[in-house]
Coordinates of C-alpha atoms in Angstrom, one line a residue:
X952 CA -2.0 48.8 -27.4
X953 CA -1.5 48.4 -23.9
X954 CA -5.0 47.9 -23.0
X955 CA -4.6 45.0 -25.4
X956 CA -1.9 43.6 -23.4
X957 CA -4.0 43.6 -20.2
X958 CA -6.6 41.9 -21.9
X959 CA -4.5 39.3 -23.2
X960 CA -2.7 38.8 -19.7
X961 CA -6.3 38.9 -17.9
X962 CA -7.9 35.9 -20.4
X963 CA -4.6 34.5 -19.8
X964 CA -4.4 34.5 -16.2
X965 CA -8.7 33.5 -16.9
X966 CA -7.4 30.4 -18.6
X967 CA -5.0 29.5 -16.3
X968 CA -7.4 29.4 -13.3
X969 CA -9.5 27.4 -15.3
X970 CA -6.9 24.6 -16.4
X971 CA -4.8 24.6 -13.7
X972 CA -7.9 22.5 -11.6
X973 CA -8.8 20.6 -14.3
X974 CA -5.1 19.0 -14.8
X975 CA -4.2 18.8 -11.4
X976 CA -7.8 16.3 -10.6
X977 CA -7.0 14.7 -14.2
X978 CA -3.7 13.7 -12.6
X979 CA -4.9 13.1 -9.3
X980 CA -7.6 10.7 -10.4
X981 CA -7.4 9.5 -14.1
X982 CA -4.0 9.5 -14.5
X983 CA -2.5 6.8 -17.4
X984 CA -1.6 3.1 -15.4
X985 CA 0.8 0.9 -15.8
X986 CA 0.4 -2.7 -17.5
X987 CA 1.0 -5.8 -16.1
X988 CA 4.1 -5.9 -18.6
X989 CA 5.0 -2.6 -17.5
X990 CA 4.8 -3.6 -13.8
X991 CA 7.2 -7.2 -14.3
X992 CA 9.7 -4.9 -16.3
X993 CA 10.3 -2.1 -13.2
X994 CA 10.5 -5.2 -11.1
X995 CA 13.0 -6.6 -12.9
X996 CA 14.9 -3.6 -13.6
X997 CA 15.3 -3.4 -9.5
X998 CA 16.1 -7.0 -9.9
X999 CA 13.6 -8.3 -6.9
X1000 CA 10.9 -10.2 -8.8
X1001 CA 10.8 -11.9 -12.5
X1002 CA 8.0 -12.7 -14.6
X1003 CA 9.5 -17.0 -14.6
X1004 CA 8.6 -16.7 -10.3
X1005 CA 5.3 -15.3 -11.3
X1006 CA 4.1 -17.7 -14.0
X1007 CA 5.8 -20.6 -11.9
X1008 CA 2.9 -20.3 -9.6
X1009 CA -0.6 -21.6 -9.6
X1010 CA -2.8 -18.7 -9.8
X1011 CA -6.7 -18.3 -9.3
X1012 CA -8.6 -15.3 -11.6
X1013 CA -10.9 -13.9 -8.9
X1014 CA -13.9 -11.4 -10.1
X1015 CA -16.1 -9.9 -7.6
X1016 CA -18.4 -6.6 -7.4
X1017 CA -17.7 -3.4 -5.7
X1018 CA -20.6 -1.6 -3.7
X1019 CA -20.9 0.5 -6.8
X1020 CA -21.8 -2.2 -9.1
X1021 CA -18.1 -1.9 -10.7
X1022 CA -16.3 -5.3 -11.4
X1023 CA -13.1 -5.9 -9.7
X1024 CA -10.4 -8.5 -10.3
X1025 CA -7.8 -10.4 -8.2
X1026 CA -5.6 -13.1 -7.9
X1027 CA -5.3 -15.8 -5.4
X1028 CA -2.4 -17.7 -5.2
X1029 CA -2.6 -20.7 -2.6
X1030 CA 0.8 -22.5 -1.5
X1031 CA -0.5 -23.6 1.8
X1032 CA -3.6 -24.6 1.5
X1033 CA -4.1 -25.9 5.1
X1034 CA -3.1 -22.5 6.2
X1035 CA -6.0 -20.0 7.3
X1036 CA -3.5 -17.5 6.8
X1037 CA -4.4 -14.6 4.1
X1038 CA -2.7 -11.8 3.3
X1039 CA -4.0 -9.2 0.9
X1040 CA -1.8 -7.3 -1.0
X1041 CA -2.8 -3.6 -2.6
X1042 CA -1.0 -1.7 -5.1
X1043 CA 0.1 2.0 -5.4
X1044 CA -1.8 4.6 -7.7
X1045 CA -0.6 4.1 -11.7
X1046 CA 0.2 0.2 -10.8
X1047 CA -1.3 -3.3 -11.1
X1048 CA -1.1 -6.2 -9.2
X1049 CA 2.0 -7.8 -10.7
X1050 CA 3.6 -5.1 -8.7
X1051 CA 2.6 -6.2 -5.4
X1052 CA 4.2 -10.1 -6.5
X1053 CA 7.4 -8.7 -5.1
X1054 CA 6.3 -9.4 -1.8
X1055 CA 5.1 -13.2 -2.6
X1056 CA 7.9 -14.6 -0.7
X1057 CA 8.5 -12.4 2.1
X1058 CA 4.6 -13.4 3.2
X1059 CA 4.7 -17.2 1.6
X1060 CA 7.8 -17.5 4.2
X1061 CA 5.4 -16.7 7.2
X1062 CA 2.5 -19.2 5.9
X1063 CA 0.3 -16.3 4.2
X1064 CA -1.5 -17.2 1.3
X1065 CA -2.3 -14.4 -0.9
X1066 CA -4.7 -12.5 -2.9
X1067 CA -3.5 -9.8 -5.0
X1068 CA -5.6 -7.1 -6.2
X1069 CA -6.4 -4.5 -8.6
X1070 CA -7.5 -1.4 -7.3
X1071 CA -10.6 0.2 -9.0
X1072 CA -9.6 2.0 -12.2
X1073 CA -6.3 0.0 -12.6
X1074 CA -5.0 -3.0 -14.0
X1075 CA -8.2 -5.5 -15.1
X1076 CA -10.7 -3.8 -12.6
X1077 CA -13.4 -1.2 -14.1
X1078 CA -13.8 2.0 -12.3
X1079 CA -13.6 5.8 -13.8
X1080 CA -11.8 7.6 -11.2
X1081 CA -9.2 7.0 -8.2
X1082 CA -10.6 8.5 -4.4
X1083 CA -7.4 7.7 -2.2
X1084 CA -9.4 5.3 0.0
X1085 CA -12.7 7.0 0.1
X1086 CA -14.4 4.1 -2.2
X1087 CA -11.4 2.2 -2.1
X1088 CA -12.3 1.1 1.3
X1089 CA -15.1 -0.6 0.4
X1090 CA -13.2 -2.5 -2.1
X1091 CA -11.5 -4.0 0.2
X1092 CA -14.3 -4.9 2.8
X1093 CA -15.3 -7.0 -0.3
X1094 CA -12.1 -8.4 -1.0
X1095 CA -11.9 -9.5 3.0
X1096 CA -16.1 -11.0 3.1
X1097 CA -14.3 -13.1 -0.5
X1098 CA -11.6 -14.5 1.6
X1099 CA -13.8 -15.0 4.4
X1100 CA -16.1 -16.8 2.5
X1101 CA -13.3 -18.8 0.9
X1102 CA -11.2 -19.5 4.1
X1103 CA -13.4 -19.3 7.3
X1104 CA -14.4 -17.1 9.9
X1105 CA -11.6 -18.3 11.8
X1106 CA -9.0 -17.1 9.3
X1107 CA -6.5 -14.8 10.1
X1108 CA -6.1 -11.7 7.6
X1109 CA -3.4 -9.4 7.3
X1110 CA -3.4 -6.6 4.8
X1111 CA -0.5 -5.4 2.9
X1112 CA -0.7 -1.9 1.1
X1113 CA 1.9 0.5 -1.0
X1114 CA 1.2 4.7 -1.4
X1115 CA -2.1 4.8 -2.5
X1116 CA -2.6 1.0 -1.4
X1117 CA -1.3 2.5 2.2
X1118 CA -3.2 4.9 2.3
X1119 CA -6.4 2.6 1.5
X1120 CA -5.7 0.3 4.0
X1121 CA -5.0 2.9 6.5
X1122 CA -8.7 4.3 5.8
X1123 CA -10.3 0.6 5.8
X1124 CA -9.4 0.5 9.1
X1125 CA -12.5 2.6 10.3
X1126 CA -14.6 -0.4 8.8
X1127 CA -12.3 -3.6 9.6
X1128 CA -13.5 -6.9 9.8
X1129 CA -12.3 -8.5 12.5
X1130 CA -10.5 -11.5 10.9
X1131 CA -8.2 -8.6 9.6
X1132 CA -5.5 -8.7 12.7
X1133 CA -2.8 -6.5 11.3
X1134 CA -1.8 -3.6 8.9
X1135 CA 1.7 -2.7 6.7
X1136 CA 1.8 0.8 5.4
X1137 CA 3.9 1.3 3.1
X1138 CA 4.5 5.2 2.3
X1139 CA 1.1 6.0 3.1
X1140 CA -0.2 9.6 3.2
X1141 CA -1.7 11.1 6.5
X1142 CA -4.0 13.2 4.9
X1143 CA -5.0 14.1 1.6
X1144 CA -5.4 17.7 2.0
X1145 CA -1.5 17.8 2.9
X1146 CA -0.9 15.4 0.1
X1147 CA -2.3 17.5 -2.3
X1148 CA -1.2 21.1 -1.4
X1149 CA 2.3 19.6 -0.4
X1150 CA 2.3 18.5 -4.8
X1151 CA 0.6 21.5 -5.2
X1152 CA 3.1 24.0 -4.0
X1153 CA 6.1 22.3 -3.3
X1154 CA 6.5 19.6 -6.5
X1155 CA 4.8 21.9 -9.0
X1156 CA 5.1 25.7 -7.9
X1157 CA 1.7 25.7 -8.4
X1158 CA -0.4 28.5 -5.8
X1159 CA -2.2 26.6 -3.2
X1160 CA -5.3 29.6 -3.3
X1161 CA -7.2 29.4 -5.5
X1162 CA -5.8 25.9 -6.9
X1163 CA -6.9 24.0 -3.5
X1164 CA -10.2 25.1 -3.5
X1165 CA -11.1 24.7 -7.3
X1166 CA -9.4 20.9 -7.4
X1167 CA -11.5 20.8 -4.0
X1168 CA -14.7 21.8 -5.8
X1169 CA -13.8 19.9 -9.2
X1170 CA -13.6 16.4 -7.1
X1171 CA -16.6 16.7 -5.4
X1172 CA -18.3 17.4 -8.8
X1173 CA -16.3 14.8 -11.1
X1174 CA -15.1 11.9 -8.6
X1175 CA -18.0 12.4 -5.5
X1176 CA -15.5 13.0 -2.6
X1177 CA -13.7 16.0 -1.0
X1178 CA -9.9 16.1 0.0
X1179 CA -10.9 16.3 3.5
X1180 CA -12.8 12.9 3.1
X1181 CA -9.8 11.1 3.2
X1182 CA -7.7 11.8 6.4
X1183 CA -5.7 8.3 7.7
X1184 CA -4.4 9.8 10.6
X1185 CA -8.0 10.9 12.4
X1186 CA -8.4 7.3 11.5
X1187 CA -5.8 5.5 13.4
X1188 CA -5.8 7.7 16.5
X1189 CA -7.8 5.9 18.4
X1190 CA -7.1 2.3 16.6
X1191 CA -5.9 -0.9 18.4
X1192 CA -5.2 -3.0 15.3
X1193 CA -1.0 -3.5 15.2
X1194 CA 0.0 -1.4 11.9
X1195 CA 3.4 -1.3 10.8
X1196 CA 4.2 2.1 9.1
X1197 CA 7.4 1.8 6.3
X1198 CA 8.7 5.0 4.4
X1199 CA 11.7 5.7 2.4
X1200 CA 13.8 8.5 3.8
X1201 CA 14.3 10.1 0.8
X1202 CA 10.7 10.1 -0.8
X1203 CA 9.7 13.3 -1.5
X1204 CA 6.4 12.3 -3.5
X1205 CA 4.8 11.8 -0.1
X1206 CA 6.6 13.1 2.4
X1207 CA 8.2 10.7 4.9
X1208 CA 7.0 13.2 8.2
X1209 CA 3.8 11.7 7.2
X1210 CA 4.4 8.1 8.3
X1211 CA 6.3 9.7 11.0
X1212 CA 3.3 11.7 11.9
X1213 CA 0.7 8.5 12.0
X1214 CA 3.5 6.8 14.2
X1215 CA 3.4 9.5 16.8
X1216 CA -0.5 10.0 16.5
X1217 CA -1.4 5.9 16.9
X1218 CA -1.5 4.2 20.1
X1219 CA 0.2 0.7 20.3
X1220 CA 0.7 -1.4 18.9
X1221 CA 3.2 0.0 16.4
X1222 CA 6.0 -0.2 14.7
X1223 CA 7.8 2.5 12.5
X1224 CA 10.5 1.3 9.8
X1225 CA 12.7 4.2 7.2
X1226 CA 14.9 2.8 4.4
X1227 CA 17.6 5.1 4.5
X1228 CA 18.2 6.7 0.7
X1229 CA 14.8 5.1 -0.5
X1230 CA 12.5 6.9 -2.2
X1231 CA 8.7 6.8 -3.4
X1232 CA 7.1 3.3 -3.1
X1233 CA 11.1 1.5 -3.5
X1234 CA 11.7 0.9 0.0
X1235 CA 11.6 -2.6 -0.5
X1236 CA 13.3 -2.7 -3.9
X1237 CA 16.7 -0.2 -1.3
X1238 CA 16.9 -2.6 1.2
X1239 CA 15.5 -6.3 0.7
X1240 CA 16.9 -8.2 4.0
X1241 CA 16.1 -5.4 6.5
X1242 CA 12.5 -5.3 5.3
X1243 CA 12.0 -8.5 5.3
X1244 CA 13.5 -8.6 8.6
X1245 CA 11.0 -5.5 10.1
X1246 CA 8.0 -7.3 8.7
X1247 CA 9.0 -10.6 9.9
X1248 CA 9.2 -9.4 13.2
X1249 CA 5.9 -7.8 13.2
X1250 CA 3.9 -10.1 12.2
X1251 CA 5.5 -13.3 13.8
X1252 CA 4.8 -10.6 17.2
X1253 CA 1.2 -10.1 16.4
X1254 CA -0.2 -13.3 15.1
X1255 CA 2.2 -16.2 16.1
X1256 CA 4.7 -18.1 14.3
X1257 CA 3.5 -20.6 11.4
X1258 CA 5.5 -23.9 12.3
X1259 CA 4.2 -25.8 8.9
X1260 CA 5.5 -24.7 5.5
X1261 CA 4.8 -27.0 2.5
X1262 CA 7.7 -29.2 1.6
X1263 CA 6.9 -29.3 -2.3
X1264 CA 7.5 -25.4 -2.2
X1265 CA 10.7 -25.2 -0.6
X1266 CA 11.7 -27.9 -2.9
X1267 CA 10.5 -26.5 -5.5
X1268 CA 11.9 -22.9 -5.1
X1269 CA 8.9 -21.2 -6.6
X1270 CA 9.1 -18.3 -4.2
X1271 CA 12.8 -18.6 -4.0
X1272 CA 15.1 -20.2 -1.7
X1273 CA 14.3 -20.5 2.0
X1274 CA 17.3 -19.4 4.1
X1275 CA 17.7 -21.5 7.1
X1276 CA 17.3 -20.0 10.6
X1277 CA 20.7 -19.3 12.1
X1278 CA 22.1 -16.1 13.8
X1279 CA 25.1 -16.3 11.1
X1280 CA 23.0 -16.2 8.2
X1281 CA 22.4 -12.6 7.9
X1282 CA 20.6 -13.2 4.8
X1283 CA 18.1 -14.7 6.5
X1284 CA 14.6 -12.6 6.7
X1285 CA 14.1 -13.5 10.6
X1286 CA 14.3 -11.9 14.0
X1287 CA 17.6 -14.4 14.9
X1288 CA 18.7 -11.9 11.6
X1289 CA 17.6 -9.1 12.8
X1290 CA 19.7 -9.7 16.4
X1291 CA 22.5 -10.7 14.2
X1292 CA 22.6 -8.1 11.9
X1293 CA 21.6 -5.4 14.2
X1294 CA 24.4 -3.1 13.5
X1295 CA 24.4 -3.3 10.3
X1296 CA 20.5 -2.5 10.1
X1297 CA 20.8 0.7 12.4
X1298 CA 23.1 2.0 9.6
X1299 CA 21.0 1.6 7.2
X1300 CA 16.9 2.5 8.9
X1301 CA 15.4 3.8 11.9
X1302 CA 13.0 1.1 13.4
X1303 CA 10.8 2.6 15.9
X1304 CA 8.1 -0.1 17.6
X1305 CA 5.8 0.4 20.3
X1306 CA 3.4 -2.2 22.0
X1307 CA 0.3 -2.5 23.9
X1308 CA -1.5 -5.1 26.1
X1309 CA -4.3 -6.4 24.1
X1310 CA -6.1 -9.1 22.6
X1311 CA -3.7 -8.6 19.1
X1312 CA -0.9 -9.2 21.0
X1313 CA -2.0 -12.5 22.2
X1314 CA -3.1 -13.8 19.0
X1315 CA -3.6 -17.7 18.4
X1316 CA -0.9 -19.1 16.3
X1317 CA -2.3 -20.7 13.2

């Protein structure tokens, strides 16, 4: 009898080696995404973006081909068409690219047109499995040479990315084209490694040995890449392009030490910004004006001001109303806000920021 229990407890224990990996890259890499629908209705259950300011707009289907032969889909919405400025926005693992729509006016305000994308494997773009950055970086070397093509060599590129979007466009830095003059991170991993045996052990109780090493050995053999392929601190140590880092102070999904960590590791320029009570990939959705504010700030420091915003927008309100610029208004997503409303903002964040002489810092205003 009891060497049947030990044999029932050893396939058991078999079994559970076994599956463990196997569930843990599943979720890691083909987990179930959201729909665009499902995307408009979280938005609108935080109440920062509705599906009437998305369909108000003019919108361009854009299709283009990874390095891998996969096709991959976009959209480009152009309110200022004499503007060369671009800013690409990148969605979080599960999402789409309505998601990213919450930050339409926030860039719109500072003259960005913008081109909103779905990562490989999500939304209306093809792809098998998600790599953290490791392919994804690619992807967006193609969606930069698109606007290129479209806007000029002379345009001015900012990319805009959320948890696995951060992380992306943390790793695409390696490989930047140099129209692309600054970076927001939103809760962005540092490494992958830490990522994953930070779920592992912490969010699922899960042993890290042997489960590190078999999810290790299962992504190289399913996906193509390793954990230790995708590392976006080693990347930015030694990086000169501006990148803003934002994490919520409460996301425990991935951790907030690890925006901390890249702040610390990157030279200037920099700029670190935590939402207090946020968590995973809500920052924004927690505190509206002082984000706004942050990014504002950041990019007006890096790339200029843009004195020309279209009339027929503001008068027609698609990307909402824009606040005028005066130090009482502290509703107003501007520096003159931020001095305002500088109290109130150290309450709620800690804004860390850190600058360097270079040629980013004396960027051309267009």
């Amino acid at each position: 009898m009891l060497a049947w229990i030990a044999a029932g407890i050893f396939i058991f224990m078999l079994l559970s080696i076994w599956l463990l990996p196997h569930y843990a890259v599943n979720r890691m890499t083909q987990m179930k995404c959201s729909t665009y629908e499902g995307c408009f209705d979280m938005l609108e259950e935080y109440k920062v973006y509705s599906r009437k300011q998305y369909e108000a707009l003019y919108k361009e289907d854009i299709t283009i081909m990874s390095h891998d032969g996969l096709k991959l889909c976009g959209v480009y919405i152009e309110q200022h068409p004499q503007s060369k400025r671009i800013v690409i926005l990148i969605h979080g693992y599960t999402a789409a690219l309505p998601w990213s729509a919450q930050f339409l006016p926030l860039f719109s305000r500072l003259g960005f047109n913008a081109l909103l994308i779905d990562q490989r494997r999500h939304g209306n773009s093809e792809g098998k499995y998600t790599t953290f950055g490791y392919k994804e970086k690619y992807d967006v070397q193609a969606w930069v040479d698109w606007v290129v093509n479209r806007k000029g060599e002379d345009c001015i590129i900012g990319l805009h990315g959320q948890s696995l979007g951060g992380g992306t466009v943390l790793e695409y830095i390696a490989i930047h084209r140099p129209q692309v003059r600054f970076v927001v991170a939103d809760c962005p991993y540092s490494d992958l490694t830490k990522l994953i045996r930070h779920q592992v052990t912490k969010l699922n109780h899960m042993p890290a040995w042997p489960t590190m090493t078999l999810v290790n050995r299962l992504l190289k053999r399913k996906a193509g890449f390793k954990m230790e392929d995708v590392s976006p601190i080693h990347i930015i140590a030694h990086s000169k392009l501006p990148i803003m880092f934002i994490h919520g102070k409460s996301d425990i999904f991935v951790p907030t030490y690890m925006s901390e960590e890249m702040f610390n590791t990157k030279p200037g320029p920099k700029q670190l910004l935590l939402i207090d009570k946020a968590t995973h990939g809500v920052a924004y959705c927690y505190d509206q004006e002082l984000y706004e504010a942050e990014v504002t700030r950041f990019v007006q420091q890096h790339v200029g001001t843009y004195a020309v915003l279209s009339e027929s927008l503001a008068n027609r309100g698609e990307y909402g109303e824009l606040d005028s610029y005066s130090a009482d208004n502290c509703h107003t997503p501007t520096p003159v806000r931020h001095a305002a409303c500088s109290e109130m903002a150290a309450q709620a964040a800690t804004v860390s920021h850190e600058d360097s002489d270079n040629d980013y810092d004396n960027a051309p205003q267009q």
